[in-house]
Coordinates of C-alpha atoms in Angstrom, one line a residue:
X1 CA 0.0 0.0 0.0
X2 CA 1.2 3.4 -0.9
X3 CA 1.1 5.9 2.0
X4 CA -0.4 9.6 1.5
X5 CA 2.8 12.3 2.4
X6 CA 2.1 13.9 5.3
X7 CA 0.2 17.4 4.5
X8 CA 1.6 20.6 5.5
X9 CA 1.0 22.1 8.9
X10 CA -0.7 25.0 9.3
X11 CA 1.2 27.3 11.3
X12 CA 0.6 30.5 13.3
X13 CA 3.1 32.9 15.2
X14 CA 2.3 34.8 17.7
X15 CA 4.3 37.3 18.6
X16 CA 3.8 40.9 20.3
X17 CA 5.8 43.0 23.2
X18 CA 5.7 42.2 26.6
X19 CA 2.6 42.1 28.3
X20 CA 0.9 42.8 25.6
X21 CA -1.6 39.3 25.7
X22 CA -0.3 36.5 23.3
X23 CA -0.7 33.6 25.9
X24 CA -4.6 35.1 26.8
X25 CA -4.9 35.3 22.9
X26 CA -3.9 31.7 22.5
X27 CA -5.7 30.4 25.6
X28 CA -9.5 31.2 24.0
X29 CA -7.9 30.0 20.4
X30 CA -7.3 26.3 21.6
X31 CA -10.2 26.1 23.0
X32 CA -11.6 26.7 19.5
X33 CA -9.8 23.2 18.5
X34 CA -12.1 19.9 16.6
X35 CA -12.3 17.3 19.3
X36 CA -11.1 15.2 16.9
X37 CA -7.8 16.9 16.1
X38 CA -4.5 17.9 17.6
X39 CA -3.4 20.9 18.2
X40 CA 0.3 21.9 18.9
X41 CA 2.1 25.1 20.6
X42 CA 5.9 25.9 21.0
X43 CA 6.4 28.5 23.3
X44 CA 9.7 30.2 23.8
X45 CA 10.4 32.4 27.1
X46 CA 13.8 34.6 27.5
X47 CA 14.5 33.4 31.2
X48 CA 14.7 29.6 32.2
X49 CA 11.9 29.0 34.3
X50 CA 8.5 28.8 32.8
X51 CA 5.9 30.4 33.6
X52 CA 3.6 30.1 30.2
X53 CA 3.7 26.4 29.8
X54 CA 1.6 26.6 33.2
X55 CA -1.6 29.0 31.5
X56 CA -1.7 26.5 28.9
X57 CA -4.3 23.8 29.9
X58 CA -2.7 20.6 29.3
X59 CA -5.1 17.9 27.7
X60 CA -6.0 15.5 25.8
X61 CA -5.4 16.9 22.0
X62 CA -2.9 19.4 22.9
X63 CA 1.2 19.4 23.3
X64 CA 2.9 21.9 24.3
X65 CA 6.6 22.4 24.5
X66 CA 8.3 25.4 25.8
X67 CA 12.0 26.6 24.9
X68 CA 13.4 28.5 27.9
X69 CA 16.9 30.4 27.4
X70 CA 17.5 33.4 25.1
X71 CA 15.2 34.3 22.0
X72 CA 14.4 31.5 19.3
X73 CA 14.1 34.8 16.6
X74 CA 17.2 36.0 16.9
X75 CA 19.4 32.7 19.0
X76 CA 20.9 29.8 17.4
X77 CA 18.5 27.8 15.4
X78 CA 19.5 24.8 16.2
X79 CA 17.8 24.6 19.7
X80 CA 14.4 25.6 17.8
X81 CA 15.1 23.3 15.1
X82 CA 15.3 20.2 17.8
X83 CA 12.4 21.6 19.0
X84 CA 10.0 21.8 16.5
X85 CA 11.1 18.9 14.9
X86 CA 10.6 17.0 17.6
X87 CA 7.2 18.6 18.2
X88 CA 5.9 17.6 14.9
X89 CA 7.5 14.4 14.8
X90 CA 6.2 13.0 18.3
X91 CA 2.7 15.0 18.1
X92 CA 1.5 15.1 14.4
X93 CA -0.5 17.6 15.0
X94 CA -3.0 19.4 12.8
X95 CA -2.6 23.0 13.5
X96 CA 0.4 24.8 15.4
X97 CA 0.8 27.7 16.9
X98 CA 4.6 29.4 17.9
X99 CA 4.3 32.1 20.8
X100 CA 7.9 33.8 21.0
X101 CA 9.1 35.9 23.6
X102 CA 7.7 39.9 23.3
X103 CA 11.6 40.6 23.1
X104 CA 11.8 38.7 19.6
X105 CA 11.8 40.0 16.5
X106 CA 9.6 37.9 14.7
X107 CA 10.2 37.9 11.2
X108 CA 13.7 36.5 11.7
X109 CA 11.7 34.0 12.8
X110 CA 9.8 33.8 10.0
X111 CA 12.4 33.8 7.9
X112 CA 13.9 30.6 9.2
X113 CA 10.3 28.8 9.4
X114 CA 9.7 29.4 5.3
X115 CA 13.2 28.4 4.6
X116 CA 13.1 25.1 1.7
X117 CA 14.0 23.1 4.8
X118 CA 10.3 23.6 6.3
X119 CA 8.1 23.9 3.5
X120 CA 6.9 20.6 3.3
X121 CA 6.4 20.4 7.5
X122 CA 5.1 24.0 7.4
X123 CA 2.0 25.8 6.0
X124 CA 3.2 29.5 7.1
X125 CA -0.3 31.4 8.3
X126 CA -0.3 35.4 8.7
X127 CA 2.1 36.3 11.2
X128 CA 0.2 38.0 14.1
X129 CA 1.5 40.6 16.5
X130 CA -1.2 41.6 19.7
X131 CA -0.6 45.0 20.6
X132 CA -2.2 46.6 24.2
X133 CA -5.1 49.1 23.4
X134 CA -4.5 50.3 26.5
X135 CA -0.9 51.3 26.5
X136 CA -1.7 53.1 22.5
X137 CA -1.8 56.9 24.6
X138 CA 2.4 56.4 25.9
X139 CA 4.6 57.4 23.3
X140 CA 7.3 56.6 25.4
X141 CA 6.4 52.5 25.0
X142 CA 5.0 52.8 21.4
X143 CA 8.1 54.4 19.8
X144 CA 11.0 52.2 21.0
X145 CA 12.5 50.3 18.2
X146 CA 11.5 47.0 18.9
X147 CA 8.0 47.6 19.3
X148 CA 7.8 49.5 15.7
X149 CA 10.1 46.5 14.2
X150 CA 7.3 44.2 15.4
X151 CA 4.7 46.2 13.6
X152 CA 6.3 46.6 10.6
X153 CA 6.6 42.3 10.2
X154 CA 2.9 41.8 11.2
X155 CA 0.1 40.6 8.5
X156 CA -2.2 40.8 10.7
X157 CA -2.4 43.1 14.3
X158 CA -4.7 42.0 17.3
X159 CA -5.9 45.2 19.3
X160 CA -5.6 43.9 23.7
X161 CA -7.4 45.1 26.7
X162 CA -9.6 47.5 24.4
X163 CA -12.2 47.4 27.4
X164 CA -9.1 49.8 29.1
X165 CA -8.8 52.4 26.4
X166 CA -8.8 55.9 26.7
X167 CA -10.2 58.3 24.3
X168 CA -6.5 59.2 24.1
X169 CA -5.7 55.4 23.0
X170 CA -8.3 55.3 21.0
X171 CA -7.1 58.2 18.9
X172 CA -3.4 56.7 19.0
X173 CA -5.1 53.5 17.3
X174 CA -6.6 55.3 14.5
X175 CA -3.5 56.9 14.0
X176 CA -1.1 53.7 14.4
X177 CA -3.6 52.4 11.7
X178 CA -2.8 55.1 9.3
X179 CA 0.8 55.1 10.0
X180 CA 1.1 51.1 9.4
X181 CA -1.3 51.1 6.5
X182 CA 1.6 50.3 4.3
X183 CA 2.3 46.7 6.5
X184 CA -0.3 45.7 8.7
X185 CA -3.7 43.6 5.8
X186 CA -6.1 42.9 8.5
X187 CA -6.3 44.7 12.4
X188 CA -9.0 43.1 15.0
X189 CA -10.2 44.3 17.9
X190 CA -10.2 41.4 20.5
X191 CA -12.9 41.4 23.5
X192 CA -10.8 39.7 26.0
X193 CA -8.9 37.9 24.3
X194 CA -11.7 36.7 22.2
X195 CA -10.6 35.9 18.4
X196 CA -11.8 33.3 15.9
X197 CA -9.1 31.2 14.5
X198 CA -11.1 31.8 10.9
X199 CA -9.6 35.1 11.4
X200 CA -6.1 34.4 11.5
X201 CA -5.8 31.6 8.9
X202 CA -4.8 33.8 6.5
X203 CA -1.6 32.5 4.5
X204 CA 1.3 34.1 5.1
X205 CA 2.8 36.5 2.2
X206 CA 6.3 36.0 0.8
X207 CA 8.8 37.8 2.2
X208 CA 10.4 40.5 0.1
X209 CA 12.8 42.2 1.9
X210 CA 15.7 42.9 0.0
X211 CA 19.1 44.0 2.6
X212 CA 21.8 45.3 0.3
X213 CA 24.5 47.2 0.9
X214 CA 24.4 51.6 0.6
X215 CA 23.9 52.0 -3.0
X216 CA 27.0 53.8 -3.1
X217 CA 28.6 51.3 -2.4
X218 CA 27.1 48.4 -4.3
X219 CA 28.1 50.8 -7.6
X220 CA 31.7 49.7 -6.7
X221 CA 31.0 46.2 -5.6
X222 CA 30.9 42.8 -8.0
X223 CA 27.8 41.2 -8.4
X224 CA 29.1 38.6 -5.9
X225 CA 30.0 40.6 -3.1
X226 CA 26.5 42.4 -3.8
X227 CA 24.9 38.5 -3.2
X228 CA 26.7 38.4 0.1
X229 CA 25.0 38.5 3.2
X230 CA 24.5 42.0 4.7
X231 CA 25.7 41.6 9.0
X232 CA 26.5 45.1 9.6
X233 CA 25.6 48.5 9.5
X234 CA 25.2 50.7 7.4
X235 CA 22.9 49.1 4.7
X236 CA 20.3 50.0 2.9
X237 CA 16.7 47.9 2.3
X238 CA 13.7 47.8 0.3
X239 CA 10.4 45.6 0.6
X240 CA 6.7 45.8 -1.3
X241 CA 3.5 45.4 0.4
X242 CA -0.2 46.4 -0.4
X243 CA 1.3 48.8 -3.0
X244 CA 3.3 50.5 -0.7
X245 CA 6.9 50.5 -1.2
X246 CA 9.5 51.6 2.2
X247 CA 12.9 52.2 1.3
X248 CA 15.2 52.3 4.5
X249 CA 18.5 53.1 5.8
X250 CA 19.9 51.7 8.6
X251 CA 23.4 53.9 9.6
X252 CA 25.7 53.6 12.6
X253 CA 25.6 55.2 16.0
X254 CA 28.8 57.0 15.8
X255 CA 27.7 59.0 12.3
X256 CA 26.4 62.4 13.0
X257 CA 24.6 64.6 10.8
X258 CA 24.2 68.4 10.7
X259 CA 20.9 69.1 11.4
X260 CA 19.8 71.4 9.8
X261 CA 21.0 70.1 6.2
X262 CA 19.6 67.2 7.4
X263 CA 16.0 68.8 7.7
X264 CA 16.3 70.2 4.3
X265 CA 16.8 67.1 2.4
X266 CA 14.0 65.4 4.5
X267 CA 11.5 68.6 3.6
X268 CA 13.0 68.9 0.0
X269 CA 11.1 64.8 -0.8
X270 CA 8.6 64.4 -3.3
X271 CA 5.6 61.8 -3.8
X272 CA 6.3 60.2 -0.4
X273 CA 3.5 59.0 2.3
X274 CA 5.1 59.2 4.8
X275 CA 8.6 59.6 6.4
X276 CA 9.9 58.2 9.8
X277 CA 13.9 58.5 11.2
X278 CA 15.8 58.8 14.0
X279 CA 19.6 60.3 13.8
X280 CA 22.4 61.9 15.9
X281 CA 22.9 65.2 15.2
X282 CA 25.0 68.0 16.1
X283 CA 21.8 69.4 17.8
X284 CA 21.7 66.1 19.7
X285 CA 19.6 62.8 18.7
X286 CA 16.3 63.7 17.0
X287 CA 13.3 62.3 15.8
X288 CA 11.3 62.6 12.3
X289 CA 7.4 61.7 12.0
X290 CA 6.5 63.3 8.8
X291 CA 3.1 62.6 7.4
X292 CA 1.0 64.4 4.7
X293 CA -0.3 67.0 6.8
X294 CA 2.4 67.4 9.0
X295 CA 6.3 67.7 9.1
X296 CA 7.0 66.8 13.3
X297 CA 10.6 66.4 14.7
X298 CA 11.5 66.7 18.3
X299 CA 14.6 65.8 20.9
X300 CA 14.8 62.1 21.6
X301 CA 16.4 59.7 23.8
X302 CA 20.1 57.9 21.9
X303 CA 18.8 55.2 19.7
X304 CA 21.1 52.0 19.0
X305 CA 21.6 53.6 15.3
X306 CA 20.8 56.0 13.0
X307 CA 17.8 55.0 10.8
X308 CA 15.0 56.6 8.5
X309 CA 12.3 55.1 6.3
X310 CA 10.5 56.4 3.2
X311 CA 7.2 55.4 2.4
X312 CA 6.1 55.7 -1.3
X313 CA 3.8 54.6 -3.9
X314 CA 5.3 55.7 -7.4
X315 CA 8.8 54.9 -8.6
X316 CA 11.6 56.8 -7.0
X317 CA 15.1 57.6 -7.5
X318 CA 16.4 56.5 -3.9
X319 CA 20.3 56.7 -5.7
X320 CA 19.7 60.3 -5.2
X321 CA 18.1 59.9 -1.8
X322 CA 21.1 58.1 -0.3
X323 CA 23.6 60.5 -1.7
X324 CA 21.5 63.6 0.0
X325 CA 21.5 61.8 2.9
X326 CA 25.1 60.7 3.4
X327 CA 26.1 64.5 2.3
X328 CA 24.7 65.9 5.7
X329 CA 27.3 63.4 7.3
X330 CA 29.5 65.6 9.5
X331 CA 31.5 62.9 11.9
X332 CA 31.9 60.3 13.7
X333 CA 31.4 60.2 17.4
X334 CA 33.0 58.4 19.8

């Protein structure tokens, strides 16, 4: 007799910043599993003692199997590897769900789960990031880069503790939505918790981040050193989504720009949506929210780099861009 290969998993992440309600999220979700099938969860936590695994209700039709120690978006993937393998070897189970700590960054994660390696394990559903409605009004928690860089990866966002909102978070969420218009397909408000998984089995899109080096300097690069893997600052990205396209910059710590060259080229852009950055300056570190109605820039708290993003919908000459940029360059600081 010939045996029928094993279909493809269908797989969920999880993710979102600290304390923002995954494991509530996914406690009302498994409850939402066929009697007849089994569902699986990997959850990783950054410390070694669990605490998760404990929320989870263990049953009949469910494994779970927690990964304690460091981050499995950004560690070794070897632990995660074992672990998952092992997961979907000893459990066989019909849906998954992966719940990574909120210091992650999750689409290094996802990167590694739609690698050739897992495609024929893993069916890749919408990544999901929960954000806390009630935390929407500080601007202090919303603006640090790890929380953004979680946005920015997510297909879909669920909207926590909305029964806690302000009329100042409220007004922060209809902004975040215009401001992440450009990632973020499909954003649910969740009562408690309360989602249906019909909701988030969505397939996941394909990845299109491209990381390449400055453009200045891929001009006098080979084609094979342009192939190479990008590890270090600076470099320069673009991605696609929904029609939007970002172009980025990600530049060292120790660069400093003049300021007020620097506002020039910024305010001198055409045909852009929206533009977003963070730099040292000779007028100290300062931030850049512009939007179509608005051009806002302020005093910030040091950042781990200088970055900026440029969101756009017609064809632009970002060769140009870069070399405006770069130009406001003064030094390098300690």
């Amino acid at each position: 007799m010939k045996l029928l290969a094993q279909q493809a998993v269908p797989t969920h992440i999880i993710s979102g910043f600290l304390g923002a309600g995954k494991t509530t999220l996914l406690q009302h979700l498994l409850t939402q599993k066929p009697e007849h099938e089994v569902w699986a969860v990997l959850m990783n936590e950054f410390g070694q003692i669990g605490v998760d695994q404990q929320l989870i209700t263990q049953q009949q039709g469910y494994a779970v199997k927690e990964l304690l120690g460091g981050c499995l978006c950004c560690s070794s993937q070897l632990p995660m590897q074992i672990a998952l393998s092992r997961l979907l070897t000893e459990s066989k189970p019909d849906r998954l769900f992966i719940e990574p700590t909120g210091l992650g960054h999750p689409t290094q994660l996802l990167e590694q789960l739609t690698e050739v390696h897992w495609q024929s394990s893993l069916s890749m559903r919408a990544l999901v990031i929960v954000i806390d409605g009630s935390r929407l009004h500080d601007q202090s928690w919303v603006q640090q880069n790890l929380y953004t860089d979680q946005l920015k990866a997510a297909q879909i966002v669920v909207l926590s503790h909305i029964d806690c909102m302000t009329e100042a978070d409220h007004q922060a969420f209809f902004a975040l939505k215009e401001e992440y218009q450009a990632y973020v397909q499909f954003w649910i408000e969740a009562e408690n918790g309360l989602v249906h998984i019909e909701q988030l089995d969505v397939i996941q899109q394909p990845l299109n981040r491209k990381i390449q080096p400055l453009l200045k300097l891929q001009k006098t690069q080979s084609m094979a050193e342009q192939q190479a893997e990008i590890k270090q600052l600076p470099y320069h990205y673009v991605e696609t989504a929904q029609g939007y396209t970002v172009a980025g910059w990600k530049l060292p710590k120790r660069w400093q720009f003049n300021f007020y060259d620097l506002l020039d080229v910024l305010c001198s852009q055409k045909d852009w949506v929206r533009i977003k950055g963070i730099f040292n300056t000779d007028q100290g570190w300062k931030t850049f929210n512009f939007n179509t109605q608005q051009f806002n820039y302020k005093s910030s708290e040091e950042s781990i780099d200088n970055r900026v993003e440029v969101i756009v919908q017609t064809q632009q000459d970002w060769s140009t861009f870069e070399a405006q940029l770069l130009a406001t360059k003064i030094n390098e600081t300690a």
